[in-house]
Short mmCIF file of C-alpha atoms and ligand atoms in Angstrom, two decimals:
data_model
loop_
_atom_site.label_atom_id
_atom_site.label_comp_id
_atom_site.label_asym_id
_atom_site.label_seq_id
_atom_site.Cartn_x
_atom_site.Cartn_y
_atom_site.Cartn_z
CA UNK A 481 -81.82 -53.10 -4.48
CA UNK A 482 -80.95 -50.22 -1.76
CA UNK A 483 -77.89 -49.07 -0.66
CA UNK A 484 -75.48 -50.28 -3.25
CA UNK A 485 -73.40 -48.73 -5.69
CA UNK A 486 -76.40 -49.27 -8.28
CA UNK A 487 -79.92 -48.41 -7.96
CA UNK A 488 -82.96 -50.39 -9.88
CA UNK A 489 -84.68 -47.10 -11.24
CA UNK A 490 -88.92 -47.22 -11.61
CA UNK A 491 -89.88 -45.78 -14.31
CA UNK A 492 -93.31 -43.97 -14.37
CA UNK A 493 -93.75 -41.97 -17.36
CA UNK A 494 -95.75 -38.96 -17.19
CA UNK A 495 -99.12 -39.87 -18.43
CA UNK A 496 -100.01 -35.65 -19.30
CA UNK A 497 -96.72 -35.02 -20.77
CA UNK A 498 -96.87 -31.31 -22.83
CA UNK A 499 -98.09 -31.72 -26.37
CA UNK A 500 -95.99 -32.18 -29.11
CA UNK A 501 -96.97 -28.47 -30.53
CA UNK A 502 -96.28 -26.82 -27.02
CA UNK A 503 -93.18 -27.91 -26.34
CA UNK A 504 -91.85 -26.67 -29.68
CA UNK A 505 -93.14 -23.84 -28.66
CA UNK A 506 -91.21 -23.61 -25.29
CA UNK A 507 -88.05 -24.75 -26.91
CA UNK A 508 -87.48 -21.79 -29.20
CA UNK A 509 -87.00 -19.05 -26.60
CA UNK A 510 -86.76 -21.54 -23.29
CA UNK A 511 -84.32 -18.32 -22.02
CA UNK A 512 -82.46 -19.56 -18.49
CA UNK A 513 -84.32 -21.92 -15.68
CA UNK A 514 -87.83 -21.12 -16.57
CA UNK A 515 -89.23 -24.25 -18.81
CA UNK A 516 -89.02 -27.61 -17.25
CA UNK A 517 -89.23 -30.97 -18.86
CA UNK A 518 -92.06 -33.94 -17.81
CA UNK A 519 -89.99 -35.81 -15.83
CA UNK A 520 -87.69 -35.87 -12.92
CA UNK A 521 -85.91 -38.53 -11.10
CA UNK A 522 -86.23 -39.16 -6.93
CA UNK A 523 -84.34 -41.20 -4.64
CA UNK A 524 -84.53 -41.62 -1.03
CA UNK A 525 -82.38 -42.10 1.57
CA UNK A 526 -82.97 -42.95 5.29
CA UNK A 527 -79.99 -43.89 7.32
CA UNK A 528 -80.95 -47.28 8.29
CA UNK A 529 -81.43 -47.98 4.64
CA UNK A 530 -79.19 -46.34 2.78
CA UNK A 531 -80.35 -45.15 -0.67
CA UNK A 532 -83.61 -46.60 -1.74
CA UNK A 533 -86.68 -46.13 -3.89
CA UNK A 534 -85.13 -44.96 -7.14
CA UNK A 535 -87.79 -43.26 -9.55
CA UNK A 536 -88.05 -41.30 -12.87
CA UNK A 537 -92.02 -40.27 -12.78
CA UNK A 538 -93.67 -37.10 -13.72
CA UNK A 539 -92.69 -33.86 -12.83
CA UNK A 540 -94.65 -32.89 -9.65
CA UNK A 541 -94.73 -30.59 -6.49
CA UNK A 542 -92.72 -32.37 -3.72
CA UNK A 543 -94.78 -32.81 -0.77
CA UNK A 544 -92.84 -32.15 2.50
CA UNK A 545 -93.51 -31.41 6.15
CA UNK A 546 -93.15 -27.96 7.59
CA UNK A 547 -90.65 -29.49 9.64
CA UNK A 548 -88.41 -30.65 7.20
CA UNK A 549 -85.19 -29.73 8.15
CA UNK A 550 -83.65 -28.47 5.00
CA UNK A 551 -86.70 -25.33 5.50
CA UNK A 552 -84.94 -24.79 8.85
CA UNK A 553 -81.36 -25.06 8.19
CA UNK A 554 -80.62 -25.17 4.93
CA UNK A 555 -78.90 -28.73 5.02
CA UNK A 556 -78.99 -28.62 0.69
CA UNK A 557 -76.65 -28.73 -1.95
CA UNK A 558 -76.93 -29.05 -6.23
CA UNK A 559 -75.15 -29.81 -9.09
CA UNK A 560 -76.04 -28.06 -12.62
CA UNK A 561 -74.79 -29.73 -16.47
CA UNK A 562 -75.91 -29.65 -19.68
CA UNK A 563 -76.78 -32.76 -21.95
CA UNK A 564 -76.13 -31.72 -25.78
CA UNK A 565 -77.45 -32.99 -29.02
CA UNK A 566 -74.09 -33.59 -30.65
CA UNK A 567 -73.41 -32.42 -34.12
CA UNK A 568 -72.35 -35.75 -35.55
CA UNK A 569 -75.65 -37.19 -33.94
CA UNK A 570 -76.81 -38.63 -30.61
CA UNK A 571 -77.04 -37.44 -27.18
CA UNK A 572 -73.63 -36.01 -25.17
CA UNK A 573 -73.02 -34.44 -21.74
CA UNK A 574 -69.56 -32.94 -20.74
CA UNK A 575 -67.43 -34.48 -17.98
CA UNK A 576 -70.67 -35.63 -15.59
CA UNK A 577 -68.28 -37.71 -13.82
CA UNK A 578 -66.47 -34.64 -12.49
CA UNK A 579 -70.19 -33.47 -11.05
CA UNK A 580 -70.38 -36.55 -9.77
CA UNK A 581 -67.63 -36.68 -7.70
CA UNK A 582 -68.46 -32.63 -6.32
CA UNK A 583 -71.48 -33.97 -5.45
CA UNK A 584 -69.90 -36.34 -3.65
CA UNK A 585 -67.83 -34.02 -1.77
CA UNK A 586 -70.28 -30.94 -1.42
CA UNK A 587 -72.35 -33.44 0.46
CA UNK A 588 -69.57 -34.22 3.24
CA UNK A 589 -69.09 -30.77 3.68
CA UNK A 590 -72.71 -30.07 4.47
CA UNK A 591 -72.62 -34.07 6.78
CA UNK A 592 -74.82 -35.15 3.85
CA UNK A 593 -74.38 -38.81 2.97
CA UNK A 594 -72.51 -39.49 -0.56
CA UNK A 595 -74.30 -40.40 -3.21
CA UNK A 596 -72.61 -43.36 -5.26
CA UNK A 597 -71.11 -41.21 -8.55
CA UNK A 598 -72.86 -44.31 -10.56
CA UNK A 599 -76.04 -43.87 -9.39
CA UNK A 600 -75.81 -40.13 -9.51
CA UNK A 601 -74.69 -40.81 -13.42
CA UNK A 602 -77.44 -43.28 -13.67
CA UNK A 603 -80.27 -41.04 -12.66
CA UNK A 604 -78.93 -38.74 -15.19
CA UNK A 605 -79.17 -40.80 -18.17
CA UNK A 606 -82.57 -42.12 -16.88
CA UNK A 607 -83.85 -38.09 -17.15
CA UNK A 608 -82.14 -37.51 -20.30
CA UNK A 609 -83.67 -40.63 -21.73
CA UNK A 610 -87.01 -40.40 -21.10
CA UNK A 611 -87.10 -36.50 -22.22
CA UNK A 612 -85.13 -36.39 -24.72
CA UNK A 613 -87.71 -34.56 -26.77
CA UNK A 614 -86.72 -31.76 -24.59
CA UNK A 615 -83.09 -31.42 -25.44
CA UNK A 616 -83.22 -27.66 -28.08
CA UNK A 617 -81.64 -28.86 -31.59
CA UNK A 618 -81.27 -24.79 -31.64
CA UNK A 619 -77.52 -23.92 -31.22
CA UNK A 620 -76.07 -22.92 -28.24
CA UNK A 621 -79.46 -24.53 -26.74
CA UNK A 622 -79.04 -27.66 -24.51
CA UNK A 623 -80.74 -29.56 -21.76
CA UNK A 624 -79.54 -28.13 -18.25
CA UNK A 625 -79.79 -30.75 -15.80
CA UNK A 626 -80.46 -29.94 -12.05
CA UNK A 627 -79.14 -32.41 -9.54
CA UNK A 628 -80.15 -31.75 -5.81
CA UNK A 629 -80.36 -33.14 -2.44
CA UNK A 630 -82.22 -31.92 0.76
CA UNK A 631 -82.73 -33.02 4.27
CA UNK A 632 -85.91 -34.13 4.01
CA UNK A 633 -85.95 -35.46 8.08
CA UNK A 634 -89.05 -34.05 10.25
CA UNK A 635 -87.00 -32.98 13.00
CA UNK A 636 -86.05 -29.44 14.16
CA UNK A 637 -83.09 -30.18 16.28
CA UNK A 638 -79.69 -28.74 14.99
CA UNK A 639 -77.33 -32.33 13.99
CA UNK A 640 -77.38 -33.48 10.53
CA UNK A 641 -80.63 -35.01 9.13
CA UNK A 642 -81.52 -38.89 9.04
CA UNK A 643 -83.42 -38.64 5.83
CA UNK A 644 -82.88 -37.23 2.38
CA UNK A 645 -84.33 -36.78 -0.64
CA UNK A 646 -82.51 -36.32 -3.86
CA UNK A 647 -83.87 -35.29 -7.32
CA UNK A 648 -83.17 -34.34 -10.53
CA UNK A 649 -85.39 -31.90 -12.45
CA UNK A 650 -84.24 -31.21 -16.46
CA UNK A 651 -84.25 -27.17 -18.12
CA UNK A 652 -84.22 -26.45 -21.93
CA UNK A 653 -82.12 -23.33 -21.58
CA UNK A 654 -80.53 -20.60 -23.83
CA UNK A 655 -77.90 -18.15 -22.24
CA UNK A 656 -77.98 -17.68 -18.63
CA UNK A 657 -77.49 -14.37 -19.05
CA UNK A 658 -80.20 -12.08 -20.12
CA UNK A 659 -78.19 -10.40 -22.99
CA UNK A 660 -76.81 -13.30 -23.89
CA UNK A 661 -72.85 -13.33 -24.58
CA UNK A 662 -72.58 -9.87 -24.84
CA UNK A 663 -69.52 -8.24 -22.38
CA UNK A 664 -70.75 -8.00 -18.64
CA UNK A 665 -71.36 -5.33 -16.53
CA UNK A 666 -69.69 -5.97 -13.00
CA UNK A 667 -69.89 -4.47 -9.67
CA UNK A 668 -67.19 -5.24 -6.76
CA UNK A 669 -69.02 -5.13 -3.73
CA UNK A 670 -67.61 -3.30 -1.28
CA UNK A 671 -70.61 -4.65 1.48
CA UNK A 672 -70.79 -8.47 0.89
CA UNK A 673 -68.28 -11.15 0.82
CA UNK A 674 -69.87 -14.83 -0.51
CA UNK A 675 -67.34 -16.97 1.71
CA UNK A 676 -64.74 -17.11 4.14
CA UNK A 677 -61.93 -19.03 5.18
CA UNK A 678 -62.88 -22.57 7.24
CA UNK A 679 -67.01 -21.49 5.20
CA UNK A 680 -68.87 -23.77 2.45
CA UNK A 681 -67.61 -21.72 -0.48
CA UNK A 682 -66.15 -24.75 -2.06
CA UNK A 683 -69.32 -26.81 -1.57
CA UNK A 684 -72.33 -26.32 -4.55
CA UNK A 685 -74.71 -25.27 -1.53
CA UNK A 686 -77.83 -23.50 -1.84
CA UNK A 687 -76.79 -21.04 1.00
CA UNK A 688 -73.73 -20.08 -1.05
CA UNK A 689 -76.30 -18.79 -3.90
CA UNK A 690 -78.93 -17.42 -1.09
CA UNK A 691 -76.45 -14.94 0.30
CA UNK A 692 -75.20 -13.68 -2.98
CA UNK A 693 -78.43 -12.63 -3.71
CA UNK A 694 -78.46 -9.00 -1.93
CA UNK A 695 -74.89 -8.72 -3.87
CA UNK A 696 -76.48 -9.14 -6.64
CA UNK A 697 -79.31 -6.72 -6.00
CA UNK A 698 -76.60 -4.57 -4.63
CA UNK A 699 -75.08 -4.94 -8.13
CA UNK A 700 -77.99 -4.42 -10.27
CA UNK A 701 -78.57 -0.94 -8.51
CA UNK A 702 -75.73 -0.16 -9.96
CA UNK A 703 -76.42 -0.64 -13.89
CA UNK A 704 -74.63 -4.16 -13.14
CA UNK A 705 -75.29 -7.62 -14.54
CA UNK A 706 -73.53 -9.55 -12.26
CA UNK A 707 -71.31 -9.05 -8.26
CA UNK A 708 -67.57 -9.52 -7.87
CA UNK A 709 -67.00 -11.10 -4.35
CA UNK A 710 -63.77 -9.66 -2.84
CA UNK A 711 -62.24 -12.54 0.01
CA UNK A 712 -63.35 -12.20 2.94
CA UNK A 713 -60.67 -11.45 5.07
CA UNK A 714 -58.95 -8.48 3.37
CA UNK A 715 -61.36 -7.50 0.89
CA UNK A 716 -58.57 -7.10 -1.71
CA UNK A 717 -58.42 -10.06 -3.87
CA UNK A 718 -61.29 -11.59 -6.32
CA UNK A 719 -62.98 -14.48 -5.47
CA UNK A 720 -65.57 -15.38 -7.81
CA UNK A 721 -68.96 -14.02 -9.23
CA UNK A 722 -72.78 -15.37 -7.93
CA UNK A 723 -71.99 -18.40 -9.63
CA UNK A 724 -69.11 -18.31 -11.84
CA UNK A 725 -65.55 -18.35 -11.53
CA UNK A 726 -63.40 -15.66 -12.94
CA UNK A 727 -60.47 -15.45 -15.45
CA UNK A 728 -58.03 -12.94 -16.11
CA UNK A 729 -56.11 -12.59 -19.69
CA UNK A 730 -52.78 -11.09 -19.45
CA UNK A 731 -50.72 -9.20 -22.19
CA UNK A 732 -48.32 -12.10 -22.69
CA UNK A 733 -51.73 -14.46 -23.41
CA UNK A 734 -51.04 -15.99 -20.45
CA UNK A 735 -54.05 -16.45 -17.86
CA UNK A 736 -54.86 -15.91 -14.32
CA UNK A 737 -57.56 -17.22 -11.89
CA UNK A 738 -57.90 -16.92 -8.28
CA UNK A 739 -56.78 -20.63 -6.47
CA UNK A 740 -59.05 -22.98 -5.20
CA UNK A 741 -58.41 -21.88 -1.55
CA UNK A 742 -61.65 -23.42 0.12
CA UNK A 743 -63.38 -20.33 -0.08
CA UNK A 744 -64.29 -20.33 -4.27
CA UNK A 745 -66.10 -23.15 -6.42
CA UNK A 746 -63.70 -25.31 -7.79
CA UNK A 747 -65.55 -25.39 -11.19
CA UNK A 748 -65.49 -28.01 -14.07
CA UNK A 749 -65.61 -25.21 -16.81
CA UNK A 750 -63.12 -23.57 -14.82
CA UNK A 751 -60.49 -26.94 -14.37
CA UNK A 752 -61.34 -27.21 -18.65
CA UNK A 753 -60.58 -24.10 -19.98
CA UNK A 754 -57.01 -24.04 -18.19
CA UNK A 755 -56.88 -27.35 -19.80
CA UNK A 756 -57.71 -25.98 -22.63
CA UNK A 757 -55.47 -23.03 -22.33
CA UNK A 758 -52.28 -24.94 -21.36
CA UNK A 759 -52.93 -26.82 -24.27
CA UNK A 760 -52.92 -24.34 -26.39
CA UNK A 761 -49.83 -23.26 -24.93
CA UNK A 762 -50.60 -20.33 -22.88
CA UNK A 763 -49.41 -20.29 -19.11
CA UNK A 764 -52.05 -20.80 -16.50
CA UNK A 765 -51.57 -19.56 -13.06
CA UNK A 766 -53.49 -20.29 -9.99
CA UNK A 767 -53.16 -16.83 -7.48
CA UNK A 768 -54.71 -14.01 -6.28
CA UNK A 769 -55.71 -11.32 -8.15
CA UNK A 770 -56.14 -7.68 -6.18
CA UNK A 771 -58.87 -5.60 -7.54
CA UNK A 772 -56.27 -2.54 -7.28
CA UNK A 773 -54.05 -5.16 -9.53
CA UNK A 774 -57.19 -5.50 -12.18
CA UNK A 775 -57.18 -1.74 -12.28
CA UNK A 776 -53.67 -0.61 -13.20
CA UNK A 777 -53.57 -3.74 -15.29
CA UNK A 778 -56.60 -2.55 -17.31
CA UNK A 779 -55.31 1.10 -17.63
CA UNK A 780 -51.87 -0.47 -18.70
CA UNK A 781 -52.45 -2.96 -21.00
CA UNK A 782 -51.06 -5.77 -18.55
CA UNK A 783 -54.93 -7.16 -17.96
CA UNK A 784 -56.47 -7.63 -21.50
CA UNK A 785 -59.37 -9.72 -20.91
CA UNK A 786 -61.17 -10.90 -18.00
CA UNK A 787 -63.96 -13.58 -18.20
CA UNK A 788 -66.51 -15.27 -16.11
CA UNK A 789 -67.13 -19.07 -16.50
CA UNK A 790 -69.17 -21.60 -15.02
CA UNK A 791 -71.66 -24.57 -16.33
CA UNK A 792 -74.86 -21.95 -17.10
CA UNK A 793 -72.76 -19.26 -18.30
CA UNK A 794 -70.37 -20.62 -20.74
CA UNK A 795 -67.74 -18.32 -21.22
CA UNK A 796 -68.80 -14.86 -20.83
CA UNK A 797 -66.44 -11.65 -20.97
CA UNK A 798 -66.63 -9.19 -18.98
CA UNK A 799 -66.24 -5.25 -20.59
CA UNK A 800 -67.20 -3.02 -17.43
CA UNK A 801 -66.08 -3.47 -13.64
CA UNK A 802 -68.06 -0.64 -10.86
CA UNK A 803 -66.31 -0.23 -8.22
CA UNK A 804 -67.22 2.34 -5.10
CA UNK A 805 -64.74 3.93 -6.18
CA UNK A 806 -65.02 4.53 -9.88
CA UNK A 807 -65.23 2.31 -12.41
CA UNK A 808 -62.74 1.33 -15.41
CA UNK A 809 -63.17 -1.13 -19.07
CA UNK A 810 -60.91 -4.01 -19.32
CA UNK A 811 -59.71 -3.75 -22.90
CA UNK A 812 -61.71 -2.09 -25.46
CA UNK A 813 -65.15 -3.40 -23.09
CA UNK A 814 -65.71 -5.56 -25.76
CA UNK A 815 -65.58 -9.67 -26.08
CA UNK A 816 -61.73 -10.32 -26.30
CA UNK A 817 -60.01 -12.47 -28.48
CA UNK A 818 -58.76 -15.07 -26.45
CA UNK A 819 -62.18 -15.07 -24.51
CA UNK A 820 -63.88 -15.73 -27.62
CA UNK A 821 -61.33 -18.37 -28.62
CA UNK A 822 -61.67 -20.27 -25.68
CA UNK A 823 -65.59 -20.17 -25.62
CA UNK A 824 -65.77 -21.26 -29.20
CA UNK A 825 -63.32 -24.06 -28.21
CA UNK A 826 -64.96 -25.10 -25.24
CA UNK A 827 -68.90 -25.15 -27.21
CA UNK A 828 -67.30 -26.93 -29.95
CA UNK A 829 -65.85 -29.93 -27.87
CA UNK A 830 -69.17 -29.55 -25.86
CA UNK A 831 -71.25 -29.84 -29.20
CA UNK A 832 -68.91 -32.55 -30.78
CA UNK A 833 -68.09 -30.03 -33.51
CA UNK A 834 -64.28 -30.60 -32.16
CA UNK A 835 -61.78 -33.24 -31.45
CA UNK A 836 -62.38 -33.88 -27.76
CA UNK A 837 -58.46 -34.37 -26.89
CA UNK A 838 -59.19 -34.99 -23.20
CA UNK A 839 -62.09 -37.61 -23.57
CA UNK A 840 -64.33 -35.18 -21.30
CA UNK A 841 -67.96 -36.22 -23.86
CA UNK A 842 -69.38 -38.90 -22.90
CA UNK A 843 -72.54 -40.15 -25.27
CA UNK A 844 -75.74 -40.61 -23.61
CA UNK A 845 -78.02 -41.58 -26.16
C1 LIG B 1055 -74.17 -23.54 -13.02
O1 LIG B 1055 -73.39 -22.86 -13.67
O2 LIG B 1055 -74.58 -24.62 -13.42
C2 LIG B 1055 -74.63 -23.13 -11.70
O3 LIG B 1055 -75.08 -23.94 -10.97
C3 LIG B 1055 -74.57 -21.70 -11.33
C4 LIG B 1055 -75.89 -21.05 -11.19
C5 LIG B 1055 -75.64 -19.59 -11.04
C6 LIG B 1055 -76.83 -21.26 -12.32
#
């Protein structure tokens, strides 16, 4: 079948997969993005076709033309979620649909033809399936799926490409962040800005990720883990980090995050833990946030907590912001309470430990 909203998937399993012994191995440390599963899933697209040629085979190098036009202009975007083995048994991801449907709409914003959100979901459970042996039983370990799509054309003129290619690769991961949960380190550029106004900073893009890069280089000069990006028309107001959104916890346990203004991700662990916060009662407000704003708040007591959030990294706090100018701790630099709260919340409807009152699980296997 081609084209439709559902794709007959071949399935060639690896015939090397790693040994039993090795991949234990791997799984006890896997760390971020560095260990990689047997299998991934392809599908093809050619405009004349539609979608077509819907695989799950071994993990291989992807043979492509120097011509490509994704190596020339970047036409590329991705999607990244975690499948779970769920305390009470079986085989859970969180809220795929709501990748899904950014896929969806990352792809119009880069002319990319949609994806159906079923076949998208489909490939998913095809991956998880077949390398399940991958998933870590460790806790906070879990399968981190990587969704992607590229303009696979041979063609170097500048329009949007006839041909794609779109695969999913599986990760055994740990934290994404080298030191684990432990309170960040952040430095507010004062040189780089990720997006602007009218830009692709809503759309999961590779270029997005390829020009925070220097930022966070930038960052890590300075003793930081991580970059702040200011907006990009005033350089005032936080927009988000290299690939997390941020949160801020005020003194009357209420929260604040920047708004979904086109130029930030509008993230699904973001949209879930003001869920999760509203439901817990607390106020949740969508604005800006100046950095000069962060600052007095943190020396006053107004700005308790701040946190970074996103698929890899969880819920992380943040202890220490650099600025050029100086640098201050928000609270005690430590993990703060209603950070940690909302974390544990958030792993433990993730995990199936918790009630999930919002039906975002959905049980794979
Ligand atoms: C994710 O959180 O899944 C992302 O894609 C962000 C990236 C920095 C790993």
């Amino acid at each position: 079948m081609s084209g439709g909203d559902k794709l007959d998937f071949e399935i060639r399993p690896n015939p090397a997969p790693v040994a039993a012994a090795e991949r234990a191995a791997l799984l006890v440390d896997p760390g971020f993005g560095r260990v990689f599963t047997d299998h991934m899933v392809t599908i093809r697209y050619a405009e004349e076709k539609g979608w077509y040629d819907a695989r799950v085979e071994a993990r291989a190098p992807i043979p492509m033309d120097p011509a490509a036009a994704v190596l020339h202009y970047a036409q590329e975007i991705f999607e990244g979620l975690k499948a779970y083995h769920a305390v009470g048994g079986g085989v859970t991801m969180f809220r795929p649909e709501a990748n899904a449907a950014r896929f969806v709409s990352s792809a119009a914003r880069m002319a990319m033809p949609a994806l159906p959100e079923q076949v998208f979901l489909d490939s998913l459970r095809h991956l998880i399936e077949i390398d399940r042996d991958w998933i870590p039983t460790a806790e906070g370990g879990s399968l981190y799926l990587r969704p992607f799509m590229f303009a696979s054309e041979v063609f170097l003129g500048v329009r949007p490409a006839k041909e794609y290619l779109y695969v999913v690769i599986a990760s055994p991961v740990g934290a994404y962040f080298a030191r684990g949960v432990q309170p960040l380190t952040v430095w507010v550029s004062p040189t780089y800005t990720r997006a602007a106004p009218g830009g692709t900073g809503a759309a999961k893009c590779g270029g997005n990720y390829a020009s925070s890069l220097i930022a966070k280089a930038e960052a890590a000069a300075h003793g930081c883990d991580d970059v702040v990006f200011l907006d990009a028309v005033e350089r005032r107001t936080v927009d988000e980090m290299s690939g997390m959104n941020v949160f801020f916890v005020l003194d009357d346990g209420s929260l604040v995050t920047p708004p979904l203004t086109g130029t930030i991700l509008p993230g699904i662990t973001r949209e879930s833990v003001r869920a999760l916060a509203e439901r817990a009662g607390r106020t949740v407000t969508e604005r800006a946030m100046s950095v000069d704003e962060w600052r007095d708040g943190a020396a006053s007591g107004r700005v308790r907590e701040a946190f970074a959030c996103g698929t890899a990294a969880v819920i992380t706090p943040i202890g220490l912001v650099r600025t050029p100018d100086g640098e201050f701790t928000v609270g005690d630099g430590g993990s703060g309470p209603v950070t940690m709260e909302l974390r544990q919340q958030l792993i433990d409807i993730q995990r199936g430990a918790a009630e999930d009152p919002f039906g975002w699980v959905r049980r794979i296997l």
